[in-house]
Coordinates of C-alpha atoms and ligand atoms in Angstrom, one line a residue:
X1 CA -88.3 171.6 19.9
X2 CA -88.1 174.0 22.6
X3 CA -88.4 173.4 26.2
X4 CA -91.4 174.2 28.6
X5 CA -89.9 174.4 31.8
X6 CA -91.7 173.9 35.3
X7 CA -89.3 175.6 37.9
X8 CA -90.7 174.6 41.6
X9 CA -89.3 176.8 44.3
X10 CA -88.8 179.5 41.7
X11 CA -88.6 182.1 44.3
X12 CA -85.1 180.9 45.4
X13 CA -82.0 182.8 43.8
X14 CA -80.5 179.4 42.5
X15 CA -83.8 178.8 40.9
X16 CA -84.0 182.3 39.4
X17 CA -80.6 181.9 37.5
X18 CA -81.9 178.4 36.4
X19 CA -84.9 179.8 35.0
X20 CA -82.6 183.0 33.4
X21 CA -80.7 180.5 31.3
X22 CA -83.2 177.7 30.8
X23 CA -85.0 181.2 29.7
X24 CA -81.6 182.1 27.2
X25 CA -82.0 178.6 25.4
X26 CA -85.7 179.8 24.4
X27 CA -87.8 177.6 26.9
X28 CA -91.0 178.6 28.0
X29 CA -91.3 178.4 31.8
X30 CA -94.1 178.0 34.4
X31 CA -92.7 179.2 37.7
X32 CA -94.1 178.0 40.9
X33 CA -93.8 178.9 44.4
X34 CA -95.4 180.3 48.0
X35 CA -94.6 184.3 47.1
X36 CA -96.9 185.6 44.8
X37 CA -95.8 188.9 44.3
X38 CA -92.4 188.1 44.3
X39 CA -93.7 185.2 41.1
X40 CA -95.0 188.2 39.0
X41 CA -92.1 190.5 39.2
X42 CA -89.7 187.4 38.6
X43 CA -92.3 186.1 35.6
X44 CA -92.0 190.0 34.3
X45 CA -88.7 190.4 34.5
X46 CA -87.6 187.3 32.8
X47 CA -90.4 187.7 30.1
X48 CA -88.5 190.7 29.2
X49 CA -85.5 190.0 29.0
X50 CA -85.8 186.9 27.3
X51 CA -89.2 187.2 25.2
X52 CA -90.4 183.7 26.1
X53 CA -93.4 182.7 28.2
X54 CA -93.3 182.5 31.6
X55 CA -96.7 181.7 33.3
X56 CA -96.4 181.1 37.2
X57 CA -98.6 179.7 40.3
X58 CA -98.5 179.2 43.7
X59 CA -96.9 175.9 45.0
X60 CA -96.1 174.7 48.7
X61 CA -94.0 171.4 49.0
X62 CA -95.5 171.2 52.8
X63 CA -99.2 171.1 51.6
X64 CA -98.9 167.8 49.7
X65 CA -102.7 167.2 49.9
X66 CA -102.8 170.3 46.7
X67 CA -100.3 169.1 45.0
X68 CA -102.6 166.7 42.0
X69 CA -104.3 169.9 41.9
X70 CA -101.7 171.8 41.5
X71 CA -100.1 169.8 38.8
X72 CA -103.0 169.6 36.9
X73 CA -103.2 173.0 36.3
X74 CA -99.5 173.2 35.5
X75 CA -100.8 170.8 33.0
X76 CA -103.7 172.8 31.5
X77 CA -101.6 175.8 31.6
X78 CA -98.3 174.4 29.8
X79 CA -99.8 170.6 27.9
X80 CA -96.1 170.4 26.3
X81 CA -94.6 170.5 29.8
X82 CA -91.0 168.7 29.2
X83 CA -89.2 169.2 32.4
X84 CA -89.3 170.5 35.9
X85 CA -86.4 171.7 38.1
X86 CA -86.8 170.9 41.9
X87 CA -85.4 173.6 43.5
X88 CA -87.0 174.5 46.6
X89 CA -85.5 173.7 50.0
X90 CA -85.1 174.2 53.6
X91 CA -82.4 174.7 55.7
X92 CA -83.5 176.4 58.5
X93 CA -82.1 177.0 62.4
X94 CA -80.4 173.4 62.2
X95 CA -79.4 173.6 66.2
X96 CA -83.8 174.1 66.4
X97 CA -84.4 170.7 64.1
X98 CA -82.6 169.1 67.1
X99 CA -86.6 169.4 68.8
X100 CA -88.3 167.3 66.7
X101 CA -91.2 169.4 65.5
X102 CA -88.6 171.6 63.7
X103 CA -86.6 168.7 62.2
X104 CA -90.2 167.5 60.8
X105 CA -90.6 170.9 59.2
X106 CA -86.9 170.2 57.1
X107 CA -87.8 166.7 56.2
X108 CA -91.0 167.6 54.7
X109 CA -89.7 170.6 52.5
X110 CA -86.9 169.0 51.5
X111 CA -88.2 165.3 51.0
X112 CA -91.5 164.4 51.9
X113 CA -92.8 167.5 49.4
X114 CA -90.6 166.3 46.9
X115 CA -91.6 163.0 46.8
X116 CA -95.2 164.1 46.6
X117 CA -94.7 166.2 43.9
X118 CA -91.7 164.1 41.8
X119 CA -94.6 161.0 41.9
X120 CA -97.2 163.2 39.9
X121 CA -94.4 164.8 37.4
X122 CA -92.7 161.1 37.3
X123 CA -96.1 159.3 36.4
X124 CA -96.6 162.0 33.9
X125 CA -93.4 161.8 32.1
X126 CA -93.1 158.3 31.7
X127 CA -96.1 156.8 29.8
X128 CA -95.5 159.9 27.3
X129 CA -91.7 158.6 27.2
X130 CA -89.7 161.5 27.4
X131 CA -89.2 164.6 29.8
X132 CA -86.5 165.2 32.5
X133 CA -86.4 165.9 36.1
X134 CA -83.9 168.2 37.8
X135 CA -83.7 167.6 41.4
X136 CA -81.7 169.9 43.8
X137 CA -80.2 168.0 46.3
X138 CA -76.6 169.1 48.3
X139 CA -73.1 168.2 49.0
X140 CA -74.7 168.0 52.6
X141 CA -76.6 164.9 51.6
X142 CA -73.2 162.9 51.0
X143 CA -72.0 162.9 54.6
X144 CA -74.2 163.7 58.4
X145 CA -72.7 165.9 59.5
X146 CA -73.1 168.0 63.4
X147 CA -73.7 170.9 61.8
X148 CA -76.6 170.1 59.4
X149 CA -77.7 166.5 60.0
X150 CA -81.2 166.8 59.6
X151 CA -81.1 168.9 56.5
X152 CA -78.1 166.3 55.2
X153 CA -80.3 163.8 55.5
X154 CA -83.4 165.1 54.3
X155 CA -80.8 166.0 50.9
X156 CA -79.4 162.4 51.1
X157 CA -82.9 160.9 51.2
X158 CA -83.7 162.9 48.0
X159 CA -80.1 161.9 46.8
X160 CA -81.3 158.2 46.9
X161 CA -85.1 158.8 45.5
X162 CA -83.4 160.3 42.7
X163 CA -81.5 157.9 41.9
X164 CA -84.1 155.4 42.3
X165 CA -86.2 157.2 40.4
X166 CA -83.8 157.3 37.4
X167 CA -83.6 153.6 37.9
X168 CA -87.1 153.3 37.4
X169 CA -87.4 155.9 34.3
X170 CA -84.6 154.9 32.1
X171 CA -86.2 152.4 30.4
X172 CA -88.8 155.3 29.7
X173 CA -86.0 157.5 28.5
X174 CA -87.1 160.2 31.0
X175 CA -83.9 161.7 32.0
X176 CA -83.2 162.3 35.9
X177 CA -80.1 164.6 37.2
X178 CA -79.2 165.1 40.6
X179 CA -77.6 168.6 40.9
X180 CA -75.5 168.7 44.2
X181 CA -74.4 172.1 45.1
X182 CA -71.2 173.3 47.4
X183 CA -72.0 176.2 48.8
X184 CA -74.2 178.7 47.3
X185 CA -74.2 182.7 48.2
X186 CA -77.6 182.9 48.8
X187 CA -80.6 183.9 51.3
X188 CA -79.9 180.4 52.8
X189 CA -76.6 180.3 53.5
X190 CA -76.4 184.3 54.2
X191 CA -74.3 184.3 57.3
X192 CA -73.2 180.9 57.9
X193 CA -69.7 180.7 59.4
X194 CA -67.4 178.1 58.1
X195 CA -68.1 178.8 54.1
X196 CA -65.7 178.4 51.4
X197 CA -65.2 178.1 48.1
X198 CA -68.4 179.9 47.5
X199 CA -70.4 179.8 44.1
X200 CA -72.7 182.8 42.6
X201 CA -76.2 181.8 41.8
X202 CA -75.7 182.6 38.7
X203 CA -72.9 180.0 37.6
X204 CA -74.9 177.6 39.3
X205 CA -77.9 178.5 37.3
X206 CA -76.4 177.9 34.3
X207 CA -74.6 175.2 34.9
X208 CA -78.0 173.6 36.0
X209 CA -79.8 174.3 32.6
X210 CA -76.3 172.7 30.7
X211 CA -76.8 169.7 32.2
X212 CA -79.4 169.1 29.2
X213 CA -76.4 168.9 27.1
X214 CA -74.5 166.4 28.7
X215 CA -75.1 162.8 29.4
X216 CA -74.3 162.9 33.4
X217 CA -76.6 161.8 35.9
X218 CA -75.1 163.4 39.1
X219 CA -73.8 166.3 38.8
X220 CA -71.3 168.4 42.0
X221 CA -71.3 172.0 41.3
X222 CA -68.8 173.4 41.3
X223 CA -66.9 170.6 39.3
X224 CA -64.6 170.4 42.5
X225 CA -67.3 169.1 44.8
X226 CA -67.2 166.0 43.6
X227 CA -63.4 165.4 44.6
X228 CA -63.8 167.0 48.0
X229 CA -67.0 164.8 48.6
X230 CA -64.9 161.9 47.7
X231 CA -62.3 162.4 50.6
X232 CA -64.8 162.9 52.9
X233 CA -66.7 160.2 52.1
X234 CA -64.1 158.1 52.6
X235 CA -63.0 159.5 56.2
X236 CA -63.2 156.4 57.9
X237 CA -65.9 157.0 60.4
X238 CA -63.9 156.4 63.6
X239 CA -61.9 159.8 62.8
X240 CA -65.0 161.8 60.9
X241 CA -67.2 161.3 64.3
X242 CA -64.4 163.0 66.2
X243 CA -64.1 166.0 64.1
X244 CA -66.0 169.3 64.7
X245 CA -68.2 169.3 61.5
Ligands
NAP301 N1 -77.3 177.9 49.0 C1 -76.5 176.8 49.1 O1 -75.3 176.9 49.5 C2 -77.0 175.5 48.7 C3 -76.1 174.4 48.6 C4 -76.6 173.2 48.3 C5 -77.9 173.0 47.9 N2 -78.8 174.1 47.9 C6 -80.2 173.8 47.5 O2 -80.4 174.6 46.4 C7 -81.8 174.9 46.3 C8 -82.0 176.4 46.2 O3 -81.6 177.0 47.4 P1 -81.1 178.5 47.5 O4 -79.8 178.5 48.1 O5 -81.3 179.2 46.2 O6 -82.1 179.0 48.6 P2 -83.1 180.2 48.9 O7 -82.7 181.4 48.1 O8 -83.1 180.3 50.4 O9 -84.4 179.6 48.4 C9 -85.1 178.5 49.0 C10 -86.4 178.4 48.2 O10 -87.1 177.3 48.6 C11 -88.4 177.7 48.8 N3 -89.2 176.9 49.7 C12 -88.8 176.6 51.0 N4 -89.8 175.9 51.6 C13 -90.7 175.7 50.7 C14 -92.0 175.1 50.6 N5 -92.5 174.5 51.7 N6 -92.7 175.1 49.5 C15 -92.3 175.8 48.4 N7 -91.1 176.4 48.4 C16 -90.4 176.4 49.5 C17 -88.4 179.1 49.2 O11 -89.6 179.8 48.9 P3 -90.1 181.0 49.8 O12 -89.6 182.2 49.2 O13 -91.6 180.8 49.7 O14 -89.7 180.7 51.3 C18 -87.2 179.6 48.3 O15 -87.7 179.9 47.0 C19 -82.4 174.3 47.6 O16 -83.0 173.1 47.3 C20 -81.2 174.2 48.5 O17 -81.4 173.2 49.5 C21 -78.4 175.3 48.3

């Protein structure tokens, strides 16, 4: 059976690659996001290229008080829903989220909106007894780091809900992956000094929708990630909170 695909955060240009090739395999998708316009002409373009469905709706992971609404009429719009890819985020001015009412604004669209929104797709999925959830989280969720630490551990947090949440599922056989990207070239990362080893949306795109076909549960990508995570997760802490991260 093909898949019917709700892509959250569709706007962002890992997303759009995700929804290219989840599009390629011959799903039908339902994007979702805060840009309208920019919805439609993504919906269109896809639609043509690919000839498959592709409905779309607006979504905001801050205004968690919509979202049963909105996933009801995710539901009503697409009743065969089988997955969803969580793929917005928020990196922001990461020297600002030192003030608190900034830092609240990157916890809440990176975790407390995902949360809210993972809860109604989880407790949808599991009494049917099959779906999956995609959750983006990031490299930067493995380790705090100066640089990024509220953002790192608004990631890590969803890091360890997703895990939890796969805990919870597998006995459901709802599959949960946790995608965690290097770095990306994308609108959020556009500028950032200290970048390497930089990945296209694209490759990460499709790599996202191949996860389907393996049997991993967290996934680096690039591959490579995974390796480099593991030596700095093993810094020993009295020489990583010396180093200019
Ligand atoms: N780029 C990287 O190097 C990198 C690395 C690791 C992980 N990631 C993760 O990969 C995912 C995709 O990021 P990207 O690099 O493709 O970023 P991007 O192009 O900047 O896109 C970010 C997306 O998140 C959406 N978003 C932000 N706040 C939102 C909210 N409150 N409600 C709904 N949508 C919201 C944005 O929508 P609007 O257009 O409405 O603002 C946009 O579509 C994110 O979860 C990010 O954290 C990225």
């Amino acid at each position: 059976m093909s898949e019917a695909v709700l892509i959250l955060g569709a706007t962002s240009a890992i997303a759009r690659a995700t929804a290219a090739a989840f599009a390629a395999r011959g799903a039908a998708l339902y994007l979702a996001s805060r840009d309208a316009e920019e919805l439609r002409r993504i919906a269109a373009d896809i639609q043509v290229r690919y000839g498959v469905a592709v409905q779309h709706g607006l979504f905001d992971a801050e205004a968690t008080d919509s979202h049963t609404a909105f996933f009801k009429s995710v539901l009503a719009a697409m009743p065969k829903l089988s997955g969803v890819v969580l793929a917005f985020g928020y990196l922001g001015d990461q020297q600002a989220a030192r003030d608190f009412n900034v830092g609240a604004k990157v916890i809440a669209a990176n975790f407390t909106g995902a949360v809210s929104i993972l809860s109604h797709c989880a407790n949808y999925f599991e009494p049917l007894q099959r779906g999956f959830i995609i959750g983006i989280s990031s490299v930067a969720g493995d380790r705090g780091r100066q640089s990024n630490y509220v953002y790192g551990a608004a990631k890590g947090a969803l890091s360890l809900y997703l895990q939890g949440l796969r805990n919870r599922l597998y006995a459901s056989g709802v599959r949960v992956i946790t995608v965690k990207p290097g770095f990306v070239d994308t609108a959020m990362t556009y500028g950032l000094p200290g970048m390497f080893l930089v990945a296209s949306p694209q490759a990460i795109g499709e790599r996202i929708a191949r996860t389907l076909d393996k049997s991993a549960d967290v996934v680096y990508l690039p591959w490579f990630w995974r390796y480099i995570m593991l030596i700095i997760k093993h810094i020993p802490e009295a020489i990583f909170k010396r180093l200019k991260l």
